[in-house]
XYZ file of C-alpha atoms in Angstrom:
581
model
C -117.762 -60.664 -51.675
C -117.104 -58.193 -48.946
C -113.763 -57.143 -50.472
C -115.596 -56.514 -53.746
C -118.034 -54.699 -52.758
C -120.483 -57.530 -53.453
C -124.011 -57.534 -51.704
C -125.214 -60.918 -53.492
C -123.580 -63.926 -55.398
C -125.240 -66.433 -57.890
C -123.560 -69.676 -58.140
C -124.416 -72.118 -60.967
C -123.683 -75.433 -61.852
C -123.692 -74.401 -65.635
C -120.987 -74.802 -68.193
C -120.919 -71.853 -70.694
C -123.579 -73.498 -72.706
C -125.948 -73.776 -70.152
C -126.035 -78.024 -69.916
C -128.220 -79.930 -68.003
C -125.269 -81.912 -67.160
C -121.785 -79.836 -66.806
C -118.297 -81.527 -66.639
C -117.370 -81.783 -62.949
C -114.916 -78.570 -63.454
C -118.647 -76.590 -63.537
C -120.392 -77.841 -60.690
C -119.492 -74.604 -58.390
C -123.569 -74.542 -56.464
C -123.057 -78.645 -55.926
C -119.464 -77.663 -54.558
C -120.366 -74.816 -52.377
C -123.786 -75.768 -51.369
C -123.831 -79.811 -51.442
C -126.581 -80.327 -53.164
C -126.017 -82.483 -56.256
C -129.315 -82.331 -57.948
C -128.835 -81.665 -61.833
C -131.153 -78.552 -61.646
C -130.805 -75.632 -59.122
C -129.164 -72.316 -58.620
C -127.835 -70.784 -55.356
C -127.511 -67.845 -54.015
C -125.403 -66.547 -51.180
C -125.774 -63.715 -49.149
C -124.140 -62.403 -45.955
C -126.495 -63.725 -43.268
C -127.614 -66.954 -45.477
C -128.563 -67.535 -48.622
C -130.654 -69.803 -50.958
C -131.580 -72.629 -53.205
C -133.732 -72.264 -56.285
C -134.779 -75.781 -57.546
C -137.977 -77.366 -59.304
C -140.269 -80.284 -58.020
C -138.722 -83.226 -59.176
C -135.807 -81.918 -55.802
C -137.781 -80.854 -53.197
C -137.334 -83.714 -50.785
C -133.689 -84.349 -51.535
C -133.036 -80.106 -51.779
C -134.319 -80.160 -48.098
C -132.816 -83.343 -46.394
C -129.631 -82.376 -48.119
C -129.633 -78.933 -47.382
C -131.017 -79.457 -43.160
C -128.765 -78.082 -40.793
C -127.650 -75.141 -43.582
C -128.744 -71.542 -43.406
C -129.408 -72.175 -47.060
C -133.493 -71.799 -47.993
C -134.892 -73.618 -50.703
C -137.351 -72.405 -53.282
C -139.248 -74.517 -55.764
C -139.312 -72.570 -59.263
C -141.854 -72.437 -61.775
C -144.916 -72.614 -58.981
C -147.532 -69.892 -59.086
C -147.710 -67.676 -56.027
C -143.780 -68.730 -55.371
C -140.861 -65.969 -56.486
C -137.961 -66.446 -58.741
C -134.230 -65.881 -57.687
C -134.810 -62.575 -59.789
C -137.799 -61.542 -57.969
C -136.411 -62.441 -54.399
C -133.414 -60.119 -54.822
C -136.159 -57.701 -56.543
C -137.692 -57.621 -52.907
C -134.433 -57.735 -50.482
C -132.103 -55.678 -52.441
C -132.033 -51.839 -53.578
C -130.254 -49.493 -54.418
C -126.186 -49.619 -53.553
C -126.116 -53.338 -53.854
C -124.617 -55.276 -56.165
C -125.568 -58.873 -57.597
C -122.265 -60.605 -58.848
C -122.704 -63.788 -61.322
C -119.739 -65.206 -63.385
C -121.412 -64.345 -67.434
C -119.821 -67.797 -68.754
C -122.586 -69.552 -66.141
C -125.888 -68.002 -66.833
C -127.734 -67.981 -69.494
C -129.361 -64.751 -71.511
C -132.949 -65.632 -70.136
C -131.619 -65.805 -66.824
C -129.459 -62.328 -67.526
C -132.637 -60.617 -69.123
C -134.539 -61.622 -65.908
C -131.549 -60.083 -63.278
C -131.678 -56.793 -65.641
C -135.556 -56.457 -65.236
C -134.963 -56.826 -61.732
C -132.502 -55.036 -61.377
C -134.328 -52.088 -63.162
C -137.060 -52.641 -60.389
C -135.448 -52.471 -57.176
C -132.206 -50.711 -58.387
C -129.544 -52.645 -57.459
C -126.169 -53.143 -60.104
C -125.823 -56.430 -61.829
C -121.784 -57.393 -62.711
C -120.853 -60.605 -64.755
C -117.388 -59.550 -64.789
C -116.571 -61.353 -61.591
C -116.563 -65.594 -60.793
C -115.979 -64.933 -57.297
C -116.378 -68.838 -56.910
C -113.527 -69.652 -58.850
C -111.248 -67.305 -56.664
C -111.898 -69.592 -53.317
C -112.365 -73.230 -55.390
C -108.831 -73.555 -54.725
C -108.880 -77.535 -55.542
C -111.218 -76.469 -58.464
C -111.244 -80.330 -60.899
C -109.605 -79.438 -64.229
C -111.558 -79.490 -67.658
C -112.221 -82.559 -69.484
C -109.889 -83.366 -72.372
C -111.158 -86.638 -74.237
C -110.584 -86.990 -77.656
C -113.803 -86.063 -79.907
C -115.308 -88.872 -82.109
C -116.140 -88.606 -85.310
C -119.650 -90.155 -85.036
C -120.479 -92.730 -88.407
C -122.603 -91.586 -90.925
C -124.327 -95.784 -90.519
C -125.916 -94.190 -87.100
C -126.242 -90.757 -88.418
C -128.208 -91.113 -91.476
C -127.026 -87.729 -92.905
C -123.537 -85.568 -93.505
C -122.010 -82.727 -91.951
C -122.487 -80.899 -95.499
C -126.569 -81.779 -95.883
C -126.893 -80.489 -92.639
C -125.533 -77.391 -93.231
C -127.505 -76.794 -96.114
C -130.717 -77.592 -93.971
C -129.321 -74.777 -91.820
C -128.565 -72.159 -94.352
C -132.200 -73.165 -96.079
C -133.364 -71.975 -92.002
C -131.373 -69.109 -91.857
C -132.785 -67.835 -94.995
C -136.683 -68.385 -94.617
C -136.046 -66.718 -91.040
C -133.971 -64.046 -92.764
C -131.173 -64.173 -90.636
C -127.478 -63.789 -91.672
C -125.756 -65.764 -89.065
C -126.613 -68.063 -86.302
C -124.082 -68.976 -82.769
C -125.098 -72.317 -81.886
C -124.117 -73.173 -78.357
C -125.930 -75.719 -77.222
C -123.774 -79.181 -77.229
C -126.218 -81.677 -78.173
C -126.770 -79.345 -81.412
C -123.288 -78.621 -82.339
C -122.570 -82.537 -81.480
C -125.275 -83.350 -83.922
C -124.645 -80.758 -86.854
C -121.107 -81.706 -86.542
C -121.521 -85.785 -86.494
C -118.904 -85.631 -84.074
C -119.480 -87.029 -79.761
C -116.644 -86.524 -77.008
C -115.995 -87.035 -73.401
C -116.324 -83.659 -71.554
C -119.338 -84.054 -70.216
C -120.959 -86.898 -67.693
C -123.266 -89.156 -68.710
C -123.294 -87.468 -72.260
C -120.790 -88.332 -74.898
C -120.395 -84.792 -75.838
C -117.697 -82.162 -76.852
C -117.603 -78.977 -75.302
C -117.450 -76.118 -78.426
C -119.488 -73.441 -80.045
C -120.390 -73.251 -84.123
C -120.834 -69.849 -85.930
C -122.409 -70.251 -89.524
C -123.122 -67.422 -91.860
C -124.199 -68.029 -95.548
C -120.147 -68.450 -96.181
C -118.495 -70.092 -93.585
C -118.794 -72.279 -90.792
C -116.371 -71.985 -87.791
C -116.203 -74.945 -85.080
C -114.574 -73.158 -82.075
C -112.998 -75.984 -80.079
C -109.705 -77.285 -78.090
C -107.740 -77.953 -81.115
C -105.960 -80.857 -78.938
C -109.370 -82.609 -79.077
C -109.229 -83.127 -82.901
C -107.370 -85.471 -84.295
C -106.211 -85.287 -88.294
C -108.867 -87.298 -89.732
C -111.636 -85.970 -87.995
C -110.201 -82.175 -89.351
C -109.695 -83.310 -92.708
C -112.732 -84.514 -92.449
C -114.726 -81.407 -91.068
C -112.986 -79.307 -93.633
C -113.901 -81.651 -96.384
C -117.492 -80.664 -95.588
C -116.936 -77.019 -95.176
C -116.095 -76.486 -91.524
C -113.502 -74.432 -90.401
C -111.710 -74.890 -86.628
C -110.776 -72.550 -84.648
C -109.790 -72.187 -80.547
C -112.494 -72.328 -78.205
C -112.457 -68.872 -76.906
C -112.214 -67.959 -80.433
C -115.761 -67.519 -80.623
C -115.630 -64.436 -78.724
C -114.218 -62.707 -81.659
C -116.388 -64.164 -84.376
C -119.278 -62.821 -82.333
C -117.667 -59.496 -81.192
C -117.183 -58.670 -85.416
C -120.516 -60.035 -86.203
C -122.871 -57.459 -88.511
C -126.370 -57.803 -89.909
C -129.001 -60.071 -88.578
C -127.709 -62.558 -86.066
C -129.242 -65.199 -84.139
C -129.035 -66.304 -80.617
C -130.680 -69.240 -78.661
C -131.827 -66.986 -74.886
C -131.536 -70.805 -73.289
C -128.197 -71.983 -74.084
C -125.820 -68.645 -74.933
C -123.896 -67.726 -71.886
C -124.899 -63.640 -70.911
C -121.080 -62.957 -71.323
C -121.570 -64.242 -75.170
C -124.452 -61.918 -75.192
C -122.717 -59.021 -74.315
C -120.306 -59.123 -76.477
C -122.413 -58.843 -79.291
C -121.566 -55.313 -81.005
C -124.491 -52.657 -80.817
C -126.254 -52.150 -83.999
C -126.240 -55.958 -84.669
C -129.927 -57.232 -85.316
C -130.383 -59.928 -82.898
C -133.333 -62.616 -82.300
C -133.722 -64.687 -79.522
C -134.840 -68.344 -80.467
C -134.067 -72.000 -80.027
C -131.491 -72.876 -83.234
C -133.384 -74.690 -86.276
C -131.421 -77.729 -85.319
C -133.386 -78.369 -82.318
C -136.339 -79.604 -84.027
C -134.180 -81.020 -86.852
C -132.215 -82.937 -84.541
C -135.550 -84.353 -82.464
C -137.060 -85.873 -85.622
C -134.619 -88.745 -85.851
C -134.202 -89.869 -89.770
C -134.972 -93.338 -90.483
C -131.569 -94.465 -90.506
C -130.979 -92.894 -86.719
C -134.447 -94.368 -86.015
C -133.231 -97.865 -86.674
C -130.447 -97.751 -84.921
C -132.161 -96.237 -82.373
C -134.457 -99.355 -82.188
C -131.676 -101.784 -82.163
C -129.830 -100.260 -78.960
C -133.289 -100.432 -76.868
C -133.178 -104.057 -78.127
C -129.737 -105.011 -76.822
C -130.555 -102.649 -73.506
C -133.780 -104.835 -73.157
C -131.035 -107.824 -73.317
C -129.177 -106.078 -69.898
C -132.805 -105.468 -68.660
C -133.712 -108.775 -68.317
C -130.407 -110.261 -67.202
C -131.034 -107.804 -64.753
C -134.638 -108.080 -63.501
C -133.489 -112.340 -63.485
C -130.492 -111.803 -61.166
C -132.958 -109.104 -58.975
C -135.195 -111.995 -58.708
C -132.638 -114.771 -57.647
C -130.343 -112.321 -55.661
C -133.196 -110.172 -53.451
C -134.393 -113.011 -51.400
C -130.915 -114.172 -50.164
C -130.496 -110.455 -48.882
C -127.016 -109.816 -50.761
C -128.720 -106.499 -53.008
C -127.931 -103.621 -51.875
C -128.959 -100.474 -53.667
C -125.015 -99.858 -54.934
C -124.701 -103.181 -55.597
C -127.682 -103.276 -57.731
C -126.658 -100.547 -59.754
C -123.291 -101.909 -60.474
C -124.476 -105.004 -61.756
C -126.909 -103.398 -63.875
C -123.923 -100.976 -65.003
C -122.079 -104.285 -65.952
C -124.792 -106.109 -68.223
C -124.686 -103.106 -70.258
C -121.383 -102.898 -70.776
C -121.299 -106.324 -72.099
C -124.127 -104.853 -75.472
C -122.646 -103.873 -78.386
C -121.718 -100.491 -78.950
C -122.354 -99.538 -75.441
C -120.349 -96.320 -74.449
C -121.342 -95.389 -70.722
C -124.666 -94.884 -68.226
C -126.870 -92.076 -69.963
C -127.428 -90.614 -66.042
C -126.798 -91.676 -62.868
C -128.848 -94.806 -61.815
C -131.608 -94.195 -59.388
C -131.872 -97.839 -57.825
C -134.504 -96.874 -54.727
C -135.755 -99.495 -52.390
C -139.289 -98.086 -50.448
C -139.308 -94.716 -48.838
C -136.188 -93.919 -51.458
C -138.586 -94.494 -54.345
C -140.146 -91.325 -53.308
C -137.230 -89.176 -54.370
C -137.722 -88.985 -57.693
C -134.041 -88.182 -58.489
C -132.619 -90.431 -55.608
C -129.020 -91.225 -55.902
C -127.632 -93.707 -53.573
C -124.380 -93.078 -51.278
C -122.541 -95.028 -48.605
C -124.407 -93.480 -46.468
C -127.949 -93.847 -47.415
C -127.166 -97.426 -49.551
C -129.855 -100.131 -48.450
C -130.430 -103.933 -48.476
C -133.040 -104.682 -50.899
C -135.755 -106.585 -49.378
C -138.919 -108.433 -49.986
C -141.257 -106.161 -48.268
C -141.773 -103.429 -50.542
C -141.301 -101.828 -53.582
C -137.799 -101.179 -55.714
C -137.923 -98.609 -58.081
C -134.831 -98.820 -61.035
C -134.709 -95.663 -62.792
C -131.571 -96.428 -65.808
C -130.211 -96.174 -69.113
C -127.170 -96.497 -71.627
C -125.631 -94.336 -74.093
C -124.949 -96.831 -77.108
C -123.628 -95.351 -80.479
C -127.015 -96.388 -82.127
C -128.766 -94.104 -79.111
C -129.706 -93.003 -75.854
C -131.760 -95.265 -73.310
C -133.819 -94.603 -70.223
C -136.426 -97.155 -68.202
C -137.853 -97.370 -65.370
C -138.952 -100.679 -63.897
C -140.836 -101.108 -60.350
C -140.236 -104.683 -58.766
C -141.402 -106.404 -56.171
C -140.447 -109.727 -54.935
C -142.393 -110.748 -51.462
C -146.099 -109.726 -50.496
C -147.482 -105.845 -51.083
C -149.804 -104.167 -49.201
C -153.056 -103.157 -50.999
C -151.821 -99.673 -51.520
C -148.448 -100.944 -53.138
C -150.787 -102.856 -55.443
C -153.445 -100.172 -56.672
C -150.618 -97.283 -56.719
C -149.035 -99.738 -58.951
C -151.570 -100.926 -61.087
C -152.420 -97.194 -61.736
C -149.208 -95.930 -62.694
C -149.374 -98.923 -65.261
C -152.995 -98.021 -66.349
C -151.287 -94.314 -66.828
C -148.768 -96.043 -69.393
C -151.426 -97.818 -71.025
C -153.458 -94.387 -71.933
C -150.538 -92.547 -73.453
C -149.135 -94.982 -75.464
C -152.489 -95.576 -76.928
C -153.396 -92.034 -77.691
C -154.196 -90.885 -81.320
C -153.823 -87.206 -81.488
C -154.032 -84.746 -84.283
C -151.379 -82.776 -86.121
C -150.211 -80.197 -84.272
C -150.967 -81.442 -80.733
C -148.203 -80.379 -78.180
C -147.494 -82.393 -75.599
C -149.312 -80.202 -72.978
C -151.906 -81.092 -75.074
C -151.449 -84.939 -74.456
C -150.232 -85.234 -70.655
C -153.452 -85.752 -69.471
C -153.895 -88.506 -71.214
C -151.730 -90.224 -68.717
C -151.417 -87.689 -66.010
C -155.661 -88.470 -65.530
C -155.569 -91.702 -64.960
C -154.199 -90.279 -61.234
C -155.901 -87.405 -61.003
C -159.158 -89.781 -61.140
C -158.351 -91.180 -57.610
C -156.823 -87.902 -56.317
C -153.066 -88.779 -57.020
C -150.696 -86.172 -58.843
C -146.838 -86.135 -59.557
C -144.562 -83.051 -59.180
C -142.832 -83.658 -62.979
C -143.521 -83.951 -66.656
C -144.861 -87.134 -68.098
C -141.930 -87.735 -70.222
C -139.120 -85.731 -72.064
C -137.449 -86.395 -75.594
C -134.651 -88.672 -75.841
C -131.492 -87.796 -77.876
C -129.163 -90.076 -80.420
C -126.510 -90.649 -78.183
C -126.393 -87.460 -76.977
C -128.714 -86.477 -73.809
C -131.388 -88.082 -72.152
C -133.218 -84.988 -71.983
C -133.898 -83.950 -75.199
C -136.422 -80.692 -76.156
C -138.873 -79.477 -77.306
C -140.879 -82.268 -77.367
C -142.435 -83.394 -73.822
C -145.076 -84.108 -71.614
C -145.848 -81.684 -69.151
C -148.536 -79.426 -67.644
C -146.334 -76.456 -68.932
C -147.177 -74.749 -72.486
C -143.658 -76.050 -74.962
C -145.092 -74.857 -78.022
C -143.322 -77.746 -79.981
C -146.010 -79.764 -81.882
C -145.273 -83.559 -81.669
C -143.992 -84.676 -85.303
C -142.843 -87.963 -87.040
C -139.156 -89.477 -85.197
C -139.694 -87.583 -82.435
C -138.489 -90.020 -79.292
C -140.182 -89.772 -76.417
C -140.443 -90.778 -72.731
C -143.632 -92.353 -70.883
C -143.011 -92.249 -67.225
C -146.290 -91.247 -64.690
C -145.873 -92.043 -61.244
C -146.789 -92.255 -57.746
C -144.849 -90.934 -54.930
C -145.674 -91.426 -51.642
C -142.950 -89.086 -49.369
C -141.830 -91.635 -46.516
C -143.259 -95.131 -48.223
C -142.548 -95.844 -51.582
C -142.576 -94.805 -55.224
C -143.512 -96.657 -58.634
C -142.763 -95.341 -61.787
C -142.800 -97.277 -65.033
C -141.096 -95.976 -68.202
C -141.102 -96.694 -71.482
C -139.487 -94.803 -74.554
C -142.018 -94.308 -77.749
C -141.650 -93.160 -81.127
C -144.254 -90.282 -83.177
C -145.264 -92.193 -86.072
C -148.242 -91.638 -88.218
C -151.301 -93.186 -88.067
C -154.073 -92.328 -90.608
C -155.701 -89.076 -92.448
C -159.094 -89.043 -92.365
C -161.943 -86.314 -93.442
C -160.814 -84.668 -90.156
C -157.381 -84.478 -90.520
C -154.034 -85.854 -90.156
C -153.684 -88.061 -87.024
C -150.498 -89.260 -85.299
C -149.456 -91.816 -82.647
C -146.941 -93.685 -80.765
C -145.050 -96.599 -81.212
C -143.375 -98.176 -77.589
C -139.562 -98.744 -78.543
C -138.690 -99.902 -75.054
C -138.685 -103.827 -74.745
C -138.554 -105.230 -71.456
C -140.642 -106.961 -69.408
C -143.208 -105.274 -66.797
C -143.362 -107.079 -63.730
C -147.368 -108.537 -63.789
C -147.307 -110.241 -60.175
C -147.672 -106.748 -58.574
C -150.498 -105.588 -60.620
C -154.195 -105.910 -59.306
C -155.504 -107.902 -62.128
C -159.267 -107.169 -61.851
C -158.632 -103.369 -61.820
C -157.595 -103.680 -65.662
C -160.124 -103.205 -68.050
C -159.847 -105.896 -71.162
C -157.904 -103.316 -73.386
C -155.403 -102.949 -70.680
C -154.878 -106.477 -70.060
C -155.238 -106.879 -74.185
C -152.348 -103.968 -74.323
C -150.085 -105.450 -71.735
C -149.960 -108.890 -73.315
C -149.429 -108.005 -76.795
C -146.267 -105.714 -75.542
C -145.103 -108.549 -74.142
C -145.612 -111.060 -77.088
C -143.748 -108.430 -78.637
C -141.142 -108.066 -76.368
C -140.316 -111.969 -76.094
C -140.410 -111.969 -79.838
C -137.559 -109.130 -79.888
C -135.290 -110.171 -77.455
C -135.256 -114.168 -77.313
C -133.111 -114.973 -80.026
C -130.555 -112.726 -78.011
C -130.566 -114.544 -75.218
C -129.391 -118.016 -73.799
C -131.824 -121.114 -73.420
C -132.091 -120.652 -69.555
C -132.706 -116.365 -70.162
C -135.038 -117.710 -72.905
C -137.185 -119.496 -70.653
C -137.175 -117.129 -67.908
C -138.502 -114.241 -70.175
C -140.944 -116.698 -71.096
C -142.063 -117.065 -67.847
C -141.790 -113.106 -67.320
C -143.974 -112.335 -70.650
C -146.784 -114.927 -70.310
C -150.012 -114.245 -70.671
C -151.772 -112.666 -67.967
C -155.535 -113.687 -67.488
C -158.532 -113.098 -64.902
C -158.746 -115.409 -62.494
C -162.206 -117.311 -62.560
């Protein structure tokens, strides 16, 4: 920095198409600051610096951050500033902000200019000043890409093109960059391996109402899958290719501000018409068609399998003290490897016993792994990417004696459930709209959680998949038909416990009536909820009604999948709760 002439330095974990999750090459703010949440941004300065991350880090930002000259900043909370604004207030004119182009995105570029215009200071993305020191820097991922079968897809490369061209046209644009990987991935029926977690393929895909160009290592392709492509009109070309394509772009193109990389952005040629907006295939690719719907439903049936072999071994294992955290999460990694079609963990386990379950996004090390006890609560945040789709539950257990809190903050977080999944709503609700539903339930005995509700689910592709969600925060993305989404309230007491129970539902539609079109949700997640936890005579009839009937339902699902000794023990998980006299 000094020898540059640089005041400031943003560091990113971001991949040039602005991931949640980058390949491990990307993850520059993880390796310079040490903090491996999947969201945050740092910045370094001369005499310190900071770390710009949202609610669902702020406990593990600060322990792992303690001891650093590094700050840390929540973002999006009123009253608090943005990395833009802070440099808006320390910086001026003579300094200079360096931040690599390839790993920020154009909101994020937009927001340094209009700072930058503010307090005067220069803004260069011609610099990655954390590559020149990262001398042991991992290399890029180089998995082969898979061509992903039209029996889980439901529809071609070629039909989805047309969808997109039909877009392009209403919107009257001429051309469209899509650089978002799920997207691309999805378009393209084609999955990789450069990414964690994610079973996609790093590329970028220009369509105009002529071509369409898949920019991509070539290595990564084998023949069929290019004969293929071509066969439904897709050219390939290099990765870096798309540079040029965008650099000798005219008319009216379109760029998503989210996922195109500011260096992209800048090399779009001046008198080009350019919009801003999330690509057409976002929504497209949320409303899962009935063929990626049923496939969808039969990999949350074989992960309900690994669930219960899981929350059976749990049960036998915990009170011999053997369980650690790691251990745990290994053997839950292992049952669903055995399921059919399973490809890999769809994120990074969060197995938290007590005062861990308060970290929402806990990740257990050596150093912090635990024995699993009887004397509290054991949160199991986890989920699979299977070729039929993309999994994620969360499942509380206990297995000794709770105190009354454990039990009520429990039973509440389950009443929470209960209210969302039952929610009719009517066409057009967002999700803003519908997060009290659950979010209320808390809110009722003073209780709140620093997170969405729930988040949209991919087709094996990400386990956070927009627009659709839950949240406090206006996404104006109506709810519509396939739409997957996640159910997941909680309670998180910092230096006790947390309980969180998740379960992944579908949009479907429920009636019309004189008043209009109404939608619902149907719970595709089938494993057991752990009753002997609950305070029984704090449900209300249709909650104890609700809870039995999922579980008639999910013994009905799962048994003939199971052996006679799992069969029976599900039994005994699902029976029927009642009242006591």
């Amino acid at each position: 920095m000094v020898e540059a002439g640089i005041t400031a330095c943003i560091v990113t974990n971001f991949d040039p198409h602005h991931s949640e999750y980058s390949g491990v090459h990307w993850l520059a703010r993880e390796y310079f600051s040490g903090f491996t949440g999947s969201a945050g941004d740092l910045l370094v300065l001369a005499d310190g610096g900071g770390l710009w991350t949202d609610g669902r880090y702020s406990i593990q930002a600060a322990e792992q951050l303690r001891g650093t000259d590094i700050a840390v900043f929540m973002t999006r909370v009123e009253g608090l500033p943005s990395l833009a604004d802070h440099l808006a207030s320390v910086l001026g004119a003579g300094d200079t902000v360096a931040v690599a182009g390839h790993t920020v995105n154009v909101a994020m570029y937009q927001a340094l200019e209009a700072a930058s215009a503010q307090a005067g200071f220069a803004v260069r993305t011609d610099l990655d000043l954390p590559d020149q020191v990262w001398a042991d820097r991992p290399p890029r991922a180089d998995a082969k890409a898979l061509d992903y079968p039209l029996e889980f897809a439901g529809a071609s490369t070629a039909d989805k093109l047309g969808d997109l061209r039909s877009d392009l046209a209403a919107a009257r644009r001429d051309a469209i960059v899509i650089s978002a990987l799920p997207d691309v991935c999805w378009l393209l029926n084609v999955r990789g391996g450069d990414v964690p977690f994610c079973p996609l393929l790093e590329g970028f895909l220009y369509v105009d109402r002529a071509r369409a160009v898949f920019c991509v290592d070539l290595q990564k392709i084998d023949g069929a899958l290019r004969a293929r492509l071509e066969g439904e009109g897709v050219a390939l070309a290099g990765y870096d290719e798309i540079s040029a394509l965008v650099s000798d772009a005219t008319g009216a193109l379109s760029l998503c501000p989210q996922s195109t990389s500011a260096a992209l952005y800048r090399s779009v040629p001046q008198g080009v018409d350019v919009t801003l907006a999330p690509p057409p295939t976002e929504v497209r690719k949320a409303c899962k068609n009935p063929v990626e719907l049923a496939a969808f439903r039969e990999a949350l049936r074989h992960d309900g399998v690994a669930m219960v072999r899981f929350a059976r071994w749990l049960e036998a294992q915990v009170p011999t003290g053997t369980v650690t955290e790691r251990s745990a999460e290994a053997h839950l990694r292992a049952l669903r490897a055995t399921q059919p079609h399973f490809l890999e963990e769809s994120f990074h386990t969060i197995a938290a016993y007590g005062a861990h379950g308060a970290l929402m996004h806990y990740a257990a090390t050596a150093e912090t792994d635990v024995t699993v006890g009887t004397d509290t609560l054991f949160l199991v945040d986890s989920g699979g990417q299977y070729l039929g789709g993309t999994t994620d539950i969360t499942r509380t257990f206990a297995f000794g004696e709770l105190s009354e809190l454990e039990r009520l903050d429990y039973t509440r977080v389950l009443q929470a459930v209960i209210r969302l999944t039952q929610t009719r709503f009517r066409k057009g609700a967002r999700g803003c709209n519908l997060d009290i539903m659950a979010r209320g339930v808390l809110w009722q005995h003073g209780i709140d959680y620093e997170c969405g509700t729930g988040h949209g689910v991919g087709q094996c592709l990400v386990v956070h998949e927009g627009p659709q969600n839950f949240s406090q925060r206006l996404v104006d993305a109506p709810l519509v038909p396939g739409m997957s989404i996640t159910n997941e309230p909680g309670i998180y007491r910092e230096g006790r416990h947390g309980v969180r129970i998740e379960n992944i539902m579908a949009v479907v539609e429920a009636e019309e009536t004189e008043f209009g079109v109404f939608y619902g949700f149907e719970t595709l997640t089938l494993a057991p909820i752990q009753t002997a936890p609950l305070v029984v005579s704090a449900l209300s009839d249709d909650e104890l009604s609700w809870l039995n009937g999922y579980h008639v339902r999910v013994y009905e699902s799962l048994a003939s999948l199971l052996d006679g000794e799992e069969q029976r023990w599900l039994q005994r998980a699902c029976a029927q709760l009642q009242r006591s006299a």
